[in-house]
Short mmCIF file of C-alpha atoms in Angstrom, two decimals:
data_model
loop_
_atom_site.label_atom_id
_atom_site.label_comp_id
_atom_site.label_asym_id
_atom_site.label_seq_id
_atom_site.Cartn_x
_atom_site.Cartn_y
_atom_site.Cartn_z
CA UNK A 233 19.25 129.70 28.65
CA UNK A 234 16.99 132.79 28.83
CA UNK A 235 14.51 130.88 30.55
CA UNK A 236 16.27 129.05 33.14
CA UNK A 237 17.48 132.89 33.85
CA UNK A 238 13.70 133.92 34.20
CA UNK A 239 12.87 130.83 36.46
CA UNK A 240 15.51 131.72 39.02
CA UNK A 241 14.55 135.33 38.89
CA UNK A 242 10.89 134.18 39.18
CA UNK A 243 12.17 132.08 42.50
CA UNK A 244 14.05 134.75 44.09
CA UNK A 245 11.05 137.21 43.69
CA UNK A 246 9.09 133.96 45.24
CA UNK A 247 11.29 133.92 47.85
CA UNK A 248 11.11 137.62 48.62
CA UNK A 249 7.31 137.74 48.79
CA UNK A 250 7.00 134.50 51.12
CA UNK A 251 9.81 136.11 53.34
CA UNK A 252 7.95 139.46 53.64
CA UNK A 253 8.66 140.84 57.05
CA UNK A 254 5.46 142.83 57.44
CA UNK A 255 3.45 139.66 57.82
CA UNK A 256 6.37 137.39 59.56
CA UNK A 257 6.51 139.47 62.13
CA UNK A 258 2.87 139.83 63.17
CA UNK A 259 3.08 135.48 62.66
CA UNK A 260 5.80 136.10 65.03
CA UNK A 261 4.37 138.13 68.12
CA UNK A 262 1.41 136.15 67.82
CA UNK A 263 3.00 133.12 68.65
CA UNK A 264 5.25 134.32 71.45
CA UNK A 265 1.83 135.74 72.82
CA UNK A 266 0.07 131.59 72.61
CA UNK A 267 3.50 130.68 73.79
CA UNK A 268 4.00 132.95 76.69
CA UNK A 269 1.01 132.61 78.50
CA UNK A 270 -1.55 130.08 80.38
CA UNK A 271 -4.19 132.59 80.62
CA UNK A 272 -6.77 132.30 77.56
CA UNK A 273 -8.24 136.01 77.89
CA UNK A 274 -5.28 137.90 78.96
CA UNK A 275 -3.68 136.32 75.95
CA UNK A 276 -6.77 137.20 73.85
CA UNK A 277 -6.39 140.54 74.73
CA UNK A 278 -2.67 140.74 73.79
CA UNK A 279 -2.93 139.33 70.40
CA UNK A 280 -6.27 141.70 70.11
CA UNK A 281 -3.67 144.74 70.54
CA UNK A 282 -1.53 143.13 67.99
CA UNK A 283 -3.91 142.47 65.46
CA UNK A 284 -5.75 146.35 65.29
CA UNK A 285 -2.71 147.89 65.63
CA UNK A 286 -0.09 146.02 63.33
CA UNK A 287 -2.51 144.90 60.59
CA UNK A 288 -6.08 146.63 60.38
CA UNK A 289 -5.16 150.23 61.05
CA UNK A 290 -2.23 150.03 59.25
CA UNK A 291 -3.85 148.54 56.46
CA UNK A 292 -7.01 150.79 56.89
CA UNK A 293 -4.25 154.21 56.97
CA UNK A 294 -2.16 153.08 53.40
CA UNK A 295 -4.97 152.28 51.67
CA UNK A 296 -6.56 155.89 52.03
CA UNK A 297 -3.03 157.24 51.40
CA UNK A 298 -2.85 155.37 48.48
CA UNK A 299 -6.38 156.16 47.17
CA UNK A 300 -5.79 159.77 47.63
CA UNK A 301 -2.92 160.04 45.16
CA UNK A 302 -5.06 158.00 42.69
CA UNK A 303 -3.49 154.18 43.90
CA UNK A 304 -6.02 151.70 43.57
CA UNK A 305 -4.23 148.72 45.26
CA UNK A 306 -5.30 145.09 44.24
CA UNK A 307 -3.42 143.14 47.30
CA UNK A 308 -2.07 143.23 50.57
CA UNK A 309 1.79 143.02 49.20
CA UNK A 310 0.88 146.45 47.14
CA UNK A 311 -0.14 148.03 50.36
CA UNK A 312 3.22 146.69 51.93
CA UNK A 313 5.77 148.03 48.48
CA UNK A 314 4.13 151.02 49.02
CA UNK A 315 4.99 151.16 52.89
CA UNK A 316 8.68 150.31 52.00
CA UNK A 317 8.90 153.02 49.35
CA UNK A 318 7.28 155.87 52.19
CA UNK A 319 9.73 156.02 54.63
CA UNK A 320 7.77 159.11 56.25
CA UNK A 321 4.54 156.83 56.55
CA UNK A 322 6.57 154.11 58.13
CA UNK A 323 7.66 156.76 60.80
CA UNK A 324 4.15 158.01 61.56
CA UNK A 325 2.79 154.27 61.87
CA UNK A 326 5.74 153.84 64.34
CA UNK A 327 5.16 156.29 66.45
CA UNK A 328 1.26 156.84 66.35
CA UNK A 329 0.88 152.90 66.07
CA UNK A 330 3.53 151.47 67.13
CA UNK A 331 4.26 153.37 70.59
CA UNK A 332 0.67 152.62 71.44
CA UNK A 333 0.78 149.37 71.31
CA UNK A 334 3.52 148.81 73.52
CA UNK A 335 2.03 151.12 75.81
CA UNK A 336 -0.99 148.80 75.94
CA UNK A 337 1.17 145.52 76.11
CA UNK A 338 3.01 146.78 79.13
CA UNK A 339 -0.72 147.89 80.72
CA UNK A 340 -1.94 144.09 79.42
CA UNK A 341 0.90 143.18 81.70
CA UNK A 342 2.20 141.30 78.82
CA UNK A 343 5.74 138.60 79.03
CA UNK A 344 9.37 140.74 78.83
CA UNK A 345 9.83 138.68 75.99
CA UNK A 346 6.95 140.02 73.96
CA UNK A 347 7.76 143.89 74.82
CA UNK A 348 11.33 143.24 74.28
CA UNK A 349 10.02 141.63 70.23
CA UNK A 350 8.06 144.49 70.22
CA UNK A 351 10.58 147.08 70.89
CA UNK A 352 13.16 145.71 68.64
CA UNK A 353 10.86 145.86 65.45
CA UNK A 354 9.32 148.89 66.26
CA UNK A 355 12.81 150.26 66.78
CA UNK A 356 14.41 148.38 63.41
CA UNK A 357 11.44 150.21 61.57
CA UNK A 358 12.22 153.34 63.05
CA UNK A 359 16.14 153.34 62.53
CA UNK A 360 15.81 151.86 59.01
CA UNK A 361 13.00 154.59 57.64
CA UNK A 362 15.14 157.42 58.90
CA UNK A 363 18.30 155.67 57.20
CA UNK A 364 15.93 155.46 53.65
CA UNK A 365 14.70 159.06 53.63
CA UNK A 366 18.46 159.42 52.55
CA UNK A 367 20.40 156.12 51.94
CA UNK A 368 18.61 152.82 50.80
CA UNK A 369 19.03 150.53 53.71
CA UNK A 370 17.05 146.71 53.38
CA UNK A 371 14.22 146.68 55.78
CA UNK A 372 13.48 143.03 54.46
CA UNK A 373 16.65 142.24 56.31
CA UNK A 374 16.64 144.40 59.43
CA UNK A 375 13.36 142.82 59.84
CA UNK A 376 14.60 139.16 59.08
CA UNK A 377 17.80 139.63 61.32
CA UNK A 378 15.57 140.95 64.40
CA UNK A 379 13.37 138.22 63.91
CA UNK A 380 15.80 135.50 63.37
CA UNK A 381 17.61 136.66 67.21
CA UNK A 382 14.27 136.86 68.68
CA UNK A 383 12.97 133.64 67.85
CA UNK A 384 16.32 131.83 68.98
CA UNK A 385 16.19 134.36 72.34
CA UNK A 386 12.45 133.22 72.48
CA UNK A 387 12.80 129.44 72.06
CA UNK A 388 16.61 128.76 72.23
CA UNK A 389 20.12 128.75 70.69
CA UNK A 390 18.80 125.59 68.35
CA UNK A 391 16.51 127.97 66.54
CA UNK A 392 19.60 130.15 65.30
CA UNK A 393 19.20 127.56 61.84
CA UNK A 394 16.68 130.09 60.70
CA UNK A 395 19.70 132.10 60.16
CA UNK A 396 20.33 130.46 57.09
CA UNK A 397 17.32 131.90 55.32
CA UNK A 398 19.12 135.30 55.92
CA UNK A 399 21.73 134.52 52.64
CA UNK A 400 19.02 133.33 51.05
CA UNK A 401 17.11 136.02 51.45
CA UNK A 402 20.14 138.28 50.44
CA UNK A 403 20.41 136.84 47.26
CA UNK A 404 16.83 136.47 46.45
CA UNK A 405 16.74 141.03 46.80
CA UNK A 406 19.86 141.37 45.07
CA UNK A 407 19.12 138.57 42.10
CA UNK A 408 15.28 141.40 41.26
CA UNK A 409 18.02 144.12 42.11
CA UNK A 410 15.59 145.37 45.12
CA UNK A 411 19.12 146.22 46.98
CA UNK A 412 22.73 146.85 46.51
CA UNK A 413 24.85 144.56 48.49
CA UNK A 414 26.14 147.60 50.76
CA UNK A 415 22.58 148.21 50.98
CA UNK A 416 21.96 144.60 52.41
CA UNK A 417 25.23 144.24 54.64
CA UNK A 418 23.83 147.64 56.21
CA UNK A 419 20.17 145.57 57.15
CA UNK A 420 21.94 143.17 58.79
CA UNK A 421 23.87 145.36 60.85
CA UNK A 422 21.10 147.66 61.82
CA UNK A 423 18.91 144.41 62.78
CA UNK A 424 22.22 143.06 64.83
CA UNK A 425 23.00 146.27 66.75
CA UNK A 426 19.24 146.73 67.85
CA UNK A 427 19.02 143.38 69.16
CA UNK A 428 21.93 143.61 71.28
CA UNK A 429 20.74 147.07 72.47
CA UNK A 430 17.47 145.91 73.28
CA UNK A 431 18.15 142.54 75.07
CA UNK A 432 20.86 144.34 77.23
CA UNK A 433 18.09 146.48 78.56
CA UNK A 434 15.80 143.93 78.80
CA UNK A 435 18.79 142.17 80.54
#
């Protein structure tokens, strides 16, 4: 019985890594950038923008934070715990990262669709840190939920199945007691009411 408890434990903490937002969403602006454009070099130059400034500064930025308080990290997913358990270094990589690259985007001329995907993580990390310096809120599923409306905005109403991996997801970060229920509810919502806001202005 003990280990049929430890395999489903074991899936749901398989589940969380594969889910991880951090890379999903970097997978995700990619491909609305391929998706969104005819133009091989202006689309180069998008996903350029995206790559530096969403993966090898970033990456570059906790690794020296890490090393400096004696953190010698062994993978990409320890760079990424450590992100989620620094709410003040997810702030300063939103607005000294994050800001820029929008910026750029909108300078790059890139789609509405891509600044609107852009805006609506950047501004899911933002809400969600500043909720976590003093109440836990999941930014696995503020992420997810963003993601989840983008992609259906993006594509279509038939991707809203990937909503399904949202429950899933739930009970994968409450089963290795990452989160509270409360704790997940209040992801959701955060990743719901950012959406809206964003694709009303984005009309």
């Amino acid at each position: 019985m003990r280990q049929k408890v430890d395999r489903i434990t074991q899936f749901a903490r398989v589940v969380s890594t594969v889910t991880n937002p951090s890379v999903l969403s970097v997978l995700l602006l990619l491909l609305i950038a391929l998706n969104k454009s005819h133009n091989p070099p202006e689309t180069a130059s998008w996903m350029l923008v995206i790559i530096a400034l969403y993966i090898l500064i970033p990456v570059i930025y906790v690794f020296f934070r890490m090393h400096t308080k004696g953190n010698h990290s062994k993978s990409i997913f320890e760079l990424i715990t450590y992100l989620k358990k620094h709410p003040f270094d997810i702030l300063i990589l939103s607005f000294i990262l994050g800001i820029p690259c929008l910026l750029l985007l909108i300078l790059l001329k890139a789609p509405a669709i891509l600044l609107a995907t852009v805006v609506a993580l950047l501004a899911g990390s933002i809400v969600t840190a500043t909720f976590n310096i003093f109440y836990r809120v999941s930014y696995h599923l503020t992420a997810l939920t963003i993601m989840v409306i983008m992609t259906a905005h993006t594509w279509g109403a038939g991707y809203l199945w990937l909503a399904l991996i949202i429950p899933i997801v739930s009970w994968a970060k409450f089963r290795i007691r990452e989160h509270t229920i409360p704790q997940l509810v209040d992801g959701m919502a955060v990743g719901v009411v950012v959406c809206l806001a964003v694709l009303l202005y984005f009309g």
